[in-house]
Short mmCIF file of C-alpha atoms in Angstrom, two decimals:
data_model
loop_
_atom_site.label_atom_id
_atom_site.label_comp_id
_atom_site.label_asym_id
_atom_site.label_seq_id
_atom_site.Cartn_x
_atom_site.Cartn_y
_atom_site.Cartn_z
CA MET A 1 1.16 14.64 26.72
CA ASP A 2 0.12 11.30 27.54
CA VAL A 3 2.63 8.45 26.63
CA ARG A 4 0.97 6.13 24.46
CA THR A 5 1.52 2.36 25.35
CA PHE A 6 2.33 -0.25 22.51
CA TRP A 7 1.04 -3.72 21.73
CA LEU A 8 2.98 -6.90 23.04
CA ALA A 9 1.38 -10.07 22.75
CA GLY A 10 -2.48 -8.68 22.99
CA ARG A 11 -1.50 -6.37 25.88
CA ALA A 12 -0.43 -2.48 26.08
CA ALA A 13 3.07 -2.27 27.32
CA THR A 14 5.92 0.52 28.09
CA GLY A 15 9.03 0.39 27.50
CA ASP A 16 12.40 2.03 29.49
CA THR A 17 12.13 4.98 26.56
CA GLU A 18 9.74 7.00 24.10
CA LEU A 19 10.12 8.98 20.91
CA THR A 20 7.92 11.79 19.95
CA VAL A 21 5.81 12.11 16.43
CA THR A 22 5.38 15.75 14.89
CA ASN A 23 2.83 17.18 12.40
CA PRO A 24 4.76 17.89 9.18
CA HIS A 25 2.62 20.56 8.50
CA ASP A 26 4.11 22.93 11.27
CA GLY A 27 6.28 20.74 13.12
CA ARG A 28 3.89 20.55 16.70
CA GLU A 29 3.88 17.57 18.95
CA VAL A 30 1.37 15.09 18.04
CA GLY A 31 2.15 12.85 20.40
CA ARG A 32 4.53 10.24 22.27
CA HIS A 33 4.70 6.89 22.47
CA SER A 34 6.68 4.14 24.53
CA VAL A 35 9.33 2.03 22.47
CA PRO A 36 9.80 -1.29 23.21
CA THR A 37 12.70 -2.84 24.65
CA ASP A 38 14.92 -5.53 22.76
CA ALA A 39 13.73 -7.91 25.66
CA GLN A 40 10.07 -6.80 25.07
CA VAL A 41 10.71 -7.74 21.10
CA GLU A 42 11.91 -10.96 21.99
CA GLU A 43 9.08 -11.85 23.95
CA ALA A 44 6.58 -10.86 21.17
CA VAL A 45 8.26 -12.74 18.16
CA ALA A 46 8.36 -15.98 21.21
CA ALA A 47 4.63 -15.48 21.77
CA ALA A 48 3.79 -15.52 18.20
CA ARG A 49 5.95 -18.49 17.86
CA ALA A 50 4.49 -20.49 20.35
CA VAL A 51 0.64 -19.34 18.98
CA ALA A 52 1.20 -20.24 16.05
CA GLY A 53 -0.34 -23.58 15.97
CA GLN A 54 -3.69 -22.87 17.94
CA ALA A 55 -3.75 -19.54 15.45
CA ALA A 56 -4.23 -22.11 12.36
CA ALA A 57 -6.52 -24.17 14.43
CA LEU A 58 -8.85 -21.02 15.22
CA PRO A 59 -12.41 -21.63 14.08
CA VAL A 60 -13.14 -19.89 11.35
CA HIS A 61 -15.89 -17.53 13.11
CA VAL A 62 -13.47 -16.30 15.75
CA ARG A 63 -11.10 -14.90 13.15
CA ALA A 64 -14.07 -13.34 10.66
CA GLU A 65 -15.79 -12.02 13.94
CA ALA A 66 -12.77 -10.52 15.52
CA LEU A 67 -11.99 -8.84 11.92
CA ALA A 68 -15.75 -7.98 11.95
CA HIS A 69 -15.53 -5.92 15.19
CA VAL A 70 -12.60 -4.41 13.72
CA SER A 71 -14.44 -2.96 10.92
CA ARG A 72 -17.27 -1.93 13.08
CA ARG A 73 -14.92 -0.07 15.54
CA LEU A 74 -12.91 1.80 13.07
CA ALA A 75 -15.94 2.90 11.46
CA GLU A 76 -17.39 4.42 14.87
CA ARG A 77 -14.09 5.95 15.84
CA ALA A 78 -13.44 7.38 12.29
CA GLU A 79 -13.25 11.10 12.86
CA GLU A 80 -11.19 10.59 15.16
CA ILE A 81 -8.40 8.11 13.77
CA ALA A 82 -8.95 10.54 10.40
CA ARG A 83 -7.58 13.16 12.68
CA LEU A 84 -4.95 11.67 13.71
CA ILE A 85 -3.83 10.22 10.36
CA THR A 86 -3.70 14.19 9.04
CA ALA A 87 -1.95 15.22 12.38
CA GLU A 88 1.10 12.50 12.18
CA ASN A 89 1.72 12.60 8.25
CA GLY A 90 0.03 15.55 6.93
CA LYS A 91 -2.18 14.18 4.97
CA PRO A 92 -5.20 16.33 4.32
CA ILE A 93 -8.49 15.27 6.59
CA LEU A 94 -10.20 14.59 2.92
CA TRP A 95 -7.66 11.80 1.96
CA ALA A 96 -7.77 10.86 5.45
CA ARG A 97 -11.47 9.89 6.24
CA GLY A 98 -10.87 8.10 2.80
CA GLU A 99 -8.30 5.91 3.98
CA VAL A 100 -10.32 5.02 7.21
CA GLY A 101 -13.08 4.33 5.23
CA ARG A 102 -11.03 2.20 3.07
CA ALA A 103 -9.65 -0.08 6.28
CA VAL A 104 -13.35 -0.24 7.20
CA ALA A 105 -13.79 -2.04 4.35
CA THR A 106 -10.60 -4.12 4.18
CA PHE A 107 -10.96 -5.53 7.48
CA ARG A 108 -14.95 -6.09 6.33
CA PHE A 109 -13.85 -8.12 3.29
CA ALA A 110 -11.56 -10.11 5.07
CA SER A 111 -13.94 -10.88 7.40
CA GLU A 112 -16.18 -12.25 4.42
CA GLU A 113 -13.12 -14.04 2.58
CA ALA A 114 -12.35 -15.70 6.39
CA ARG A 115 -16.10 -17.30 6.32
CA ARG A 116 -16.08 -18.39 2.47
CA TRP A 117 -11.95 -20.05 3.01
CA SER A 118 -12.08 -23.65 2.87
CA GLY A 119 -10.29 -26.50 1.33
CA ASP A 120 -11.28 -28.21 -2.36
CA VAL A 121 -11.71 -31.74 -2.94
CA GLN A 122 -10.08 -33.74 -5.91
CA ARG A 123 -11.29 -37.21 -6.96
CA LEU A 124 -8.20 -39.24 -7.65
CA ASP A 125 -9.63 -42.00 -9.85
CA THR A 126 -9.24 -40.91 -13.28
CA GLU A 127 -6.86 -43.79 -13.45
CA PRO A 128 -7.64 -47.94 -12.53
CA ALA A 129 -4.40 -47.52 -10.05
CA ALA A 130 -6.34 -44.63 -8.03
CA ALA A 131 -9.45 -46.19 -7.41
CA GLY A 132 -11.06 -45.07 -4.10
CA ARG A 133 -9.04 -42.08 -3.80
CA LEU A 134 -9.94 -38.55 -2.90
CA ALA A 135 -7.49 -35.49 -2.72
CA TYR A 136 -8.44 -32.92 0.22
CA VAL A 137 -6.64 -29.72 -0.51
CA SER A 138 -6.33 -27.06 2.32
CA ARG A 139 -4.15 -23.74 2.74
CA VAL A 140 -2.05 -23.58 5.41
CA PRO A 141 -0.39 -19.94 7.02
CA TYR A 142 3.39 -19.99 6.75
CA GLY A 143 3.71 -19.41 10.26
CA PRO A 144 3.90 -16.01 12.22
CA VAL A 145 4.16 -12.93 9.79
CA LEU A 146 6.16 -9.76 9.95
CA ALA A 147 4.56 -6.89 8.60
CA ILE A 148 6.75 -3.98 7.92
CA THR A 149 4.41 -0.84 6.69
CA PRO A 150 5.38 2.85 5.24
CA PHE A 151 4.43 5.97 6.54
CA ASN A 152 1.84 6.91 3.48
CA PHE A 153 -0.95 4.94 4.67
CA PRO A 154 -0.59 4.41 8.27
CA LEU A 155 -3.76 2.55 8.82
CA ASN A 156 -4.85 1.02 5.76
CA LEU A 157 -1.86 -0.19 4.66
CA VAL A 158 -1.00 -1.83 7.83
CA ALA A 159 -4.89 -3.42 8.05
CA HIS A 160 -3.88 -4.87 4.19
CA LYS A 161 -0.92 -6.95 6.19
CA VAL A 162 -3.16 -7.61 9.50
CA ALA A 163 -6.42 -8.48 8.03
CA PRO A 164 -5.49 -11.48 6.05
CA ALA A 165 -3.23 -12.80 8.31
CA ILE A 166 -5.90 -12.92 11.26
CA ALA A 167 -8.11 -14.26 8.48
CA VAL A 168 -6.05 -16.88 7.49
CA GLY A 169 -4.84 -17.48 11.40
CA ALA A 170 -1.63 -16.64 11.13
CA PRO A 171 -0.20 -14.06 14.02
CA VAL A 172 1.14 -11.35 13.03
CA ILE A 173 3.94 -8.89 14.08
CA VAL A 174 3.61 -5.16 12.90
CA LYS A 175 6.67 -2.55 12.40
CA PRO A 176 5.16 0.69 11.58
CA ALA A 177 7.22 3.45 10.38
CA PRO A 178 8.61 5.66 12.59
CA ALA A 179 7.25 8.76 11.27
CA THR A 180 3.03 7.49 11.81
CA PRO A 181 2.91 4.85 14.28
CA LEU A 182 0.13 6.14 16.30
CA SER A 183 -2.56 4.89 13.96
CA SER A 184 -1.01 1.32 13.95
CA LEU A 185 -1.48 1.78 17.82
CA VAL A 186 -5.01 2.92 17.84
CA LEU A 187 -5.43 -0.75 15.74
CA GLY A 188 -3.64 -2.48 18.04
CA GLU A 189 -6.14 -0.95 20.45
CA ILE A 190 -9.34 -2.07 18.73
CA LEU A 191 -7.68 -5.59 18.31
CA ALA A 192 -7.28 -5.93 21.88
CA GLU A 193 -10.80 -5.95 22.33
CA THR A 194 -11.48 -9.31 20.15
CA ASP A 195 -11.07 -12.42 21.46
CA LEU A 196 -7.90 -13.29 19.20
CA PRO A 197 -5.54 -15.57 22.11
CA ALA A 198 -2.53 -13.78 23.28
CA GLY A 199 0.38 -13.51 20.83
CA MET A 200 -1.81 -13.04 17.85
CA PHE A 201 -0.87 -9.90 17.34
CA SER A 202 1.94 -7.31 18.36
CA VAL A 203 2.71 -3.45 17.30
CA LEU A 204 6.16 -2.52 17.59
CA PRO A 205 6.64 0.75 17.15
CA ILE A 206 10.88 0.36 17.00
CA GLU A 207 13.63 2.44 15.18
CA ASN A 208 14.33 1.53 11.32
CA ASP A 209 17.98 0.29 12.49
CA ARG A 210 16.45 -2.52 14.91
CA ALA A 211 14.10 -3.94 11.86
CA SER A 212 16.85 -6.61 10.94
CA GLY A 213 16.84 -8.44 13.66
CA LEU A 214 13.19 -9.10 13.29
CA VAL A 215 13.77 -9.85 9.47
CA GLN A 216 16.59 -12.40 9.89
CA ASP A 217 14.35 -14.31 12.82
CA PRO A 218 13.77 -18.08 11.76
CA ARG A 219 10.47 -17.86 13.99
CA LEU A 220 9.39 -15.35 11.53
CA PRO A 221 9.24 -17.43 8.25
CA VAL A 222 7.08 -14.46 6.47
CA VAL A 223 8.51 -10.80 5.83
CA SER A 224 5.69 -9.09 4.35
CA PHE A 225 7.21 -5.15 3.38
CA THR A 226 6.24 -2.14 1.48
CA GLY A 227 8.38 0.18 1.21
CA SER A 228 11.05 1.46 -1.77
CA ALA A 229 12.83 -1.13 -3.94
CA PRO A 230 16.19 -0.44 -2.51
CA VAL A 231 15.20 -1.82 1.07
CA GLY A 232 12.78 -4.26 -0.22
CA TYR A 233 15.24 -6.04 -2.19
CA ALA A 234 18.42 -5.63 0.35
CA ILE A 235 15.44 -7.44 2.94
CA ALA A 236 15.07 -10.58 0.33
CA ASP A 237 18.58 -10.94 -0.42
CA GLN A 238 18.97 -10.74 3.39
CA VAL A 239 16.52 -13.96 3.88
CA PRO A 240 16.82 -15.98 0.67
CA ARG A 241 15.15 -18.79 2.58
CA LYS A 242 12.13 -16.84 3.66
CA HIS A 243 8.49 -16.40 2.23
CA VAL A 244 9.28 -12.71 0.86
CA THR A 245 6.44 -10.38 -0.72
CA LEU A 246 7.73 -6.95 -1.50
CA GLU A 247 4.92 -4.19 -2.74
CA LEU A 248 7.62 -1.79 -3.81
CA GLY A 249 7.49 1.48 -5.64
CA GLY A 250 6.37 2.88 -9.08
CA ASN A 251 6.39 5.83 -11.34
CA ALA A 252 2.76 4.84 -12.18
CA ALA A 253 2.12 6.18 -16.18
CA ALA A 254 -1.23 7.60 -17.36
CA VAL A 255 -1.82 7.05 -21.16
CA VAL A 256 -3.80 9.51 -22.93
CA LEU A 257 -5.44 8.50 -26.44
CA ALA A 258 -6.43 10.51 -29.21
CA ASP A 259 -10.33 9.40 -28.46
CA ALA A 260 -10.21 10.32 -24.59
CA ASP A 261 -12.62 12.59 -22.58
CA LEU A 262 -9.87 15.37 -22.25
CA ASP A 263 -11.84 16.87 -19.74
CA TRP A 264 -11.86 13.80 -17.77
CA ALA A 265 -8.72 13.43 -17.95
CA ALA A 266 -7.12 16.59 -16.90
CA GLN A 267 -9.20 16.60 -13.92
CA ARG A 268 -8.31 13.41 -12.56
CA ILE A 269 -4.68 13.23 -13.92
CA ALA A 270 -4.20 16.73 -11.79
CA LEU A 271 -6.24 15.76 -8.76
CA TYR A 272 -4.12 12.01 -8.83
CA SER A 273 -0.63 13.42 -9.51
CA ASN A 274 -0.89 15.40 -6.52
CA TYR A 275 -3.00 13.44 -4.08
CA GLN A 276 -1.31 12.42 -0.80
CA ALA A 277 1.21 15.43 -2.15
CA GLY A 278 2.39 12.56 -4.08
CA GLN A 279 3.06 10.11 -2.00
CA SER A 280 1.46 7.12 -3.46
CA CYS A 281 3.11 4.06 -5.24
CA ILE A 282 0.61 4.63 -7.61
CA ALA A 283 -0.09 8.59 -7.82
CA VAL A 284 0.53 9.80 -11.64
CA GLN A 285 3.95 10.61 -12.38
CA ARG A 286 4.39 10.50 -16.16
CA VAL A 287 1.12 11.52 -18.50
CA ILE A 288 2.08 10.20 -22.30
CA VAL A 289 -0.36 12.22 -24.57
CA GLU A 290 -1.20 11.08 -28.61
CA ARG A 291 0.32 14.19 -30.53
CA PRO A 292 -3.33 15.13 -32.19
CA VAL A 293 -4.79 16.18 -28.86
CA TYR A 294 -1.36 16.99 -26.62
CA ASP A 295 -2.00 20.79 -26.81
CA ALA A 296 -5.79 20.67 -26.39
CA PHE A 297 -5.15 18.24 -23.19
CA VAL A 298 -2.59 20.43 -21.55
CA GLU A 299 -5.04 23.36 -22.03
CA ARG A 300 -6.92 21.64 -19.71
CA LEU A 301 -5.11 20.02 -16.98
CA LEU A 302 -2.56 23.09 -16.12
CA PRO A 303 -6.13 25.06 -15.19
CA ALA A 304 -6.84 21.82 -13.24
CA VAL A 305 -3.50 21.72 -11.63
CA SER A 306 -3.37 25.73 -10.47
CA GLY A 307 -7.12 24.85 -8.87
CA LEU A 308 -5.90 22.37 -6.84
CA VAL A 309 -6.27 23.81 -3.27
CA THR A 310 -3.21 23.86 -0.97
CA GLY A 311 -2.31 24.64 2.29
CA ASP A 312 -2.95 23.22 6.06
CA PRO A 313 -4.26 19.75 5.97
CA ALA A 314 -6.70 20.25 8.90
CA ASP A 315 -8.91 22.55 6.62
CA GLU A 316 -11.16 21.12 5.14
CA LYS A 317 -11.13 22.09 2.04
CA THR A 318 -7.48 21.38 0.99
CA GLN A 319 -6.28 19.26 -1.24
CA VAL A 320 -2.92 18.78 -1.46
CA GLY A 321 -0.75 18.99 1.88
CA PRO A 322 3.03 18.85 2.61
CA LEU A 323 5.11 16.03 2.63
CA VAL A 324 5.57 14.14 5.37
CA SER A 325 9.16 15.88 6.41
CA GLU A 326 10.94 18.72 4.81
CA ALA A 327 13.58 16.71 4.19
CA ALA A 328 11.34 14.96 1.80
CA ALA A 329 10.51 17.89 0.07
CA GLU A 330 13.86 19.27 -0.34
CA ARG A 331 14.50 15.92 -2.16
CA VAL A 332 11.82 16.61 -4.71
CA GLU A 333 12.94 20.31 -4.77
CA GLN A 334 16.37 18.90 -6.13
CA TRP A 335 15.10 16.48 -8.41
CA VAL A 336 13.26 19.38 -10.45
CA GLN A 337 15.96 21.43 -10.42
CA GLU A 338 18.08 18.76 -11.53
CA ALA A 339 15.50 17.88 -14.62
CA VAL A 340 15.11 21.88 -15.53
CA ALA A 341 19.06 22.19 -15.45
CA ALA A 342 18.90 19.34 -18.07
CA GLY A 343 16.12 20.98 -20.39
CA ALA A 344 13.37 20.29 -18.92
CA LYS A 345 10.37 23.36 -18.66
CA VAL A 346 8.40 24.12 -15.43
CA LEU A 347 4.55 24.52 -16.48
CA ALA A 348 3.29 24.96 -13.15
CA GLY A 349 4.97 24.88 -9.92
CA GLY A 350 8.27 24.01 -9.06
CA THR A 351 8.56 25.91 -5.66
CA ARG A 352 9.09 24.61 -2.16
CA GLU A 353 8.03 26.19 1.16
CA GLY A 354 8.86 24.43 4.12
CA ALA A 355 7.38 20.63 3.60
CA THR A 356 4.86 21.83 0.93
CA PHE A 357 5.86 21.62 -2.52
CA ALA A 358 3.25 22.96 -5.22
CA PRO A 359 1.96 20.75 -7.69
CA THR A 360 3.88 20.67 -10.65
CA VAL A 361 3.95 19.79 -14.17
CA LEU A 362 7.26 19.65 -16.23
CA SER A 363 7.81 19.38 -20.08
CA ASP A 364 10.70 18.37 -22.04
CA VAL A 365 12.02 16.11 -19.19
CA PRO A 366 14.89 13.97 -20.22
CA ARG A 367 14.53 10.15 -19.89
CA GLU A 368 17.65 9.85 -17.94
CA ALA A 369 16.48 12.55 -15.48
CA LYS A 370 15.42 11.47 -12.08
CA VAL A 371 11.97 12.79 -12.09
CA ALA A 372 11.32 9.89 -15.49
CA CYS A 373 13.03 7.37 -14.37
CA GLU A 374 12.73 7.46 -10.65
CA GLU A 375 9.83 7.31 -8.21
CA VAL A 376 9.56 11.29 -7.28
CA PHE A 377 7.24 9.97 -4.70
CA GLY A 378 5.94 14.23 -4.44
CA PRO A 379 3.51 16.14 -6.74
CA VAL A 380 5.02 15.86 -9.37
CA MET A 381 4.42 14.87 -13.51
CA ILE A 382 6.13 15.20 -16.40
CA LEU A 383 4.57 15.43 -19.96
CA GLN A 384 5.46 13.05 -22.95
CA PRO A 385 3.87 14.01 -26.10
CA VAL A 386 3.82 10.54 -28.45
CA GLY A 387 3.11 9.70 -32.18
CA SER A 388 1.01 6.83 -31.85
CA MET A 389 -0.90 4.15 -29.83
CA GLU A 390 2.07 1.55 -30.10
CA GLU A 391 4.57 4.67 -28.91
CA ALA A 392 2.10 5.45 -25.82
CA TYR A 393 2.95 1.76 -24.66
CA ALA A 394 6.54 1.39 -25.28
CA ALA A 395 6.59 4.52 -23.21
CA VAL A 396 5.12 3.11 -20.10
CA ASN A 397 6.93 0.20 -20.42
CA ASP A 398 10.19 2.06 -20.73
CA SER A 399 10.52 1.76 -16.87
CA ALA A 400 12.23 -0.09 -14.12
CA TYR A 401 8.86 -0.30 -12.61
CA GLY A 402 5.37 -1.81 -13.23
CA LEU A 403 2.66 -1.11 -11.12
CA GLN A 404 -0.34 0.02 -12.26
CA ALA A 405 -0.96 2.29 -15.64
CA GLY A 406 -3.87 3.83 -16.35
CA VAL A 407 -5.14 4.35 -20.09
CA PHE A 408 -7.62 6.76 -21.10
CA THR A 409 -9.69 5.71 -24.37
CA ARG A 410 -13.24 4.98 -25.48
CA SER A 411 -11.70 2.05 -27.32
CA LEU A 412 -12.45 -1.43 -26.10
CA ASP A 413 -9.61 -3.28 -28.48
CA ALA A 414 -7.51 -0.19 -26.92
CA ALA A 415 -8.06 -1.32 -23.66
CA PHE A 416 -7.47 -5.21 -24.43
CA ARG A 417 -4.19 -4.06 -26.16
CA ALA A 418 -3.15 -2.20 -23.40
CA ASN A 419 -3.64 -5.27 -21.19
CA ARG A 420 -2.02 -7.52 -23.36
CA GLU A 421 0.69 -5.41 -24.03
CA LEU A 422 1.29 -3.13 -20.78
CA GLU A 423 4.22 -4.75 -18.02
CA VAL A 424 2.66 -3.77 -15.16
CA GLY A 425 0.32 -5.27 -11.99
CA GLY A 426 -2.68 -3.57 -12.97
CA VAL A 427 -4.38 -1.93 -16.17
CA ILE A 428 -7.02 1.13 -15.37
CA ILE A 429 -9.14 1.95 -18.35
CA GLY A 430 -10.71 5.08 -18.19
CA ASP A 431 -8.99 6.33 -15.60
CA VAL A 432 -5.70 7.51 -13.46
CA PRO A 433 -3.23 4.53 -12.36
CA SER A 434 -4.08 5.51 -8.61
CA TYR A 435 -7.31 3.36 -8.40
CA ARG A 436 -7.51 0.70 -6.18
CA ALA A 437 -10.29 -1.32 -4.67
CA ASP A 438 -9.09 -2.95 -1.88
CA GLN A 439 -10.53 -6.49 -2.49
CA MET A 440 -8.85 -6.39 -5.93
CA PRO A 441 -5.28 -8.01 -6.86
CA TYR A 442 -3.02 -5.31 -6.22
CA GLY A 443 1.06 -5.58 -7.10
CA GLY A 444 3.41 -5.51 -9.50
CA VAL A 445 6.31 -6.52 -12.25
CA LYS A 446 10.01 -5.53 -12.33
CA ASP A 447 11.03 -3.21 -9.58
CA SER A 448 7.64 -2.78 -8.34
CA GLY A 449 7.66 -6.05 -5.93
CA ILE A 450 7.03 -9.96 -5.60
CA GLY A 451 3.44 -10.80 -4.21
CA ARG A 452 0.25 -9.55 -4.02
CA GLU A 453 -2.01 -7.60 -1.70
CA GLY A 454 -6.20 -7.74 -1.92
CA LEU A 455 -7.85 -9.97 0.61
CA HIS A 456 -7.97 -13.19 -1.16
CA SER A 457 -5.01 -12.71 -2.67
CA ALA A 458 -2.66 -11.86 0.20
CA MET A 459 -4.41 -14.78 1.80
CA THR A 460 -2.94 -16.86 -0.48
CA ASP A 461 0.32 -15.52 -0.40
CA LEU A 462 0.46 -16.16 3.12
CA THR A 463 -0.23 -19.86 3.00
CA TYR A 464 0.51 -23.12 0.85
CA GLU A 465 -1.43 -25.99 -0.56
CA LYS A 466 -1.46 -29.15 1.71
CA VAL A 467 -2.55 -32.28 0.29
CA MET A 468 -4.57 -35.18 2.71
CA VAL A 469 -5.56 -38.23 0.23
CA LEU A 470 -8.28 -40.21 1.67
CA THR A 471 -7.84 -44.01 0.71
CA GLY A 472 -10.24 -46.96 0.09
CA LEU A 473 -13.98 -44.85 -0.23
CA SER A 474 -17.00 -45.69 -2.65
CA LEU A 475 -16.49 -42.52 -4.66
#
């Protein structure tokens, strides 16, 4: 099997060692990739720092066309890349194709935002002392970006860091998840086809224990991390003087109010608790239902869960595939068993076969159980009946996390009250919290992170305002 190169300052490179990527479903070898040496990592950082001024001064049309090229090429190679995601991640091909489609849109949105990205003009002669003065307010990149990306969306979550960086003219170094580096390396291959200057991007598939040196390197003033809260806040603590953005975890809640369409709610919650095998920060984990409709909702939910197709992720019909590793599935199994030992009831699932954990529904879960208060990151949901809308919203907020929440209701008043009261970064009315449009602001509060993704929001996050005052003008 060929060994994939990595991308060093825009060119293909090889190191002294290589690593193997395996399929979590059947353990077969998917691919091998070369690993950068310490000297090559240093070269990538030095190149990013050296090109930072040129990158920031790149004409908008150069940045925009590079992003548009990536979007087009991803679309042209969509099936190939989707199958690669399925192979390295275990994500069913159904969802892998959706991820590639989203990445196509992410780069297209970034190209469009780059063309709109411009400064503002502000008259200052609102007071006599400022007569003849005008302010031009632009946004300037902080500098090279270190992008540390997770395994669960090995293409599109990389796109959400690379695309806005290029759009604002910031060099970017990608450190992909060790379990799923191959999608990032294909993205590097496509980026190398553009006219971006050497040093504008690198993709360095190094081991996690080597990332600390990159995090602490002062030549990389921005660290953009997606992953778990403990790791994210450890990074922030290491570099308090850097600009750090964190897209962390969640234990997303879906609220089903008494006026909801129960059939729609049951189908959507069943699917989006278990899509990506639950390995999504906004997968449905907590289901909070008003008591008058609780029994009727559960009657609809359980058949919807049992009807999900679990199996080989390469099969076109599969909806729920394996977790990223057998160790990950064993952890989920342990958490479920701990909840059951504490009094929880298993209404569906609860079994494991290798890296695959069956779609699971639990009731009567104690509040302190890990499956209730932490992020499961597996195909498990817990049911919680409540007496009122007020109690439902309080239950959503009873969490260390605050990424997104979904509220199933037909009431406009209930919707606006949810938006006002829920301590989350996004409120999805009439659907699951798992909904995300790639152009919208995306991020959380509390232990769900700092900063926002979504192209315009991320571009703002990677830059600072700079003011130039013009004097002696006839306005």
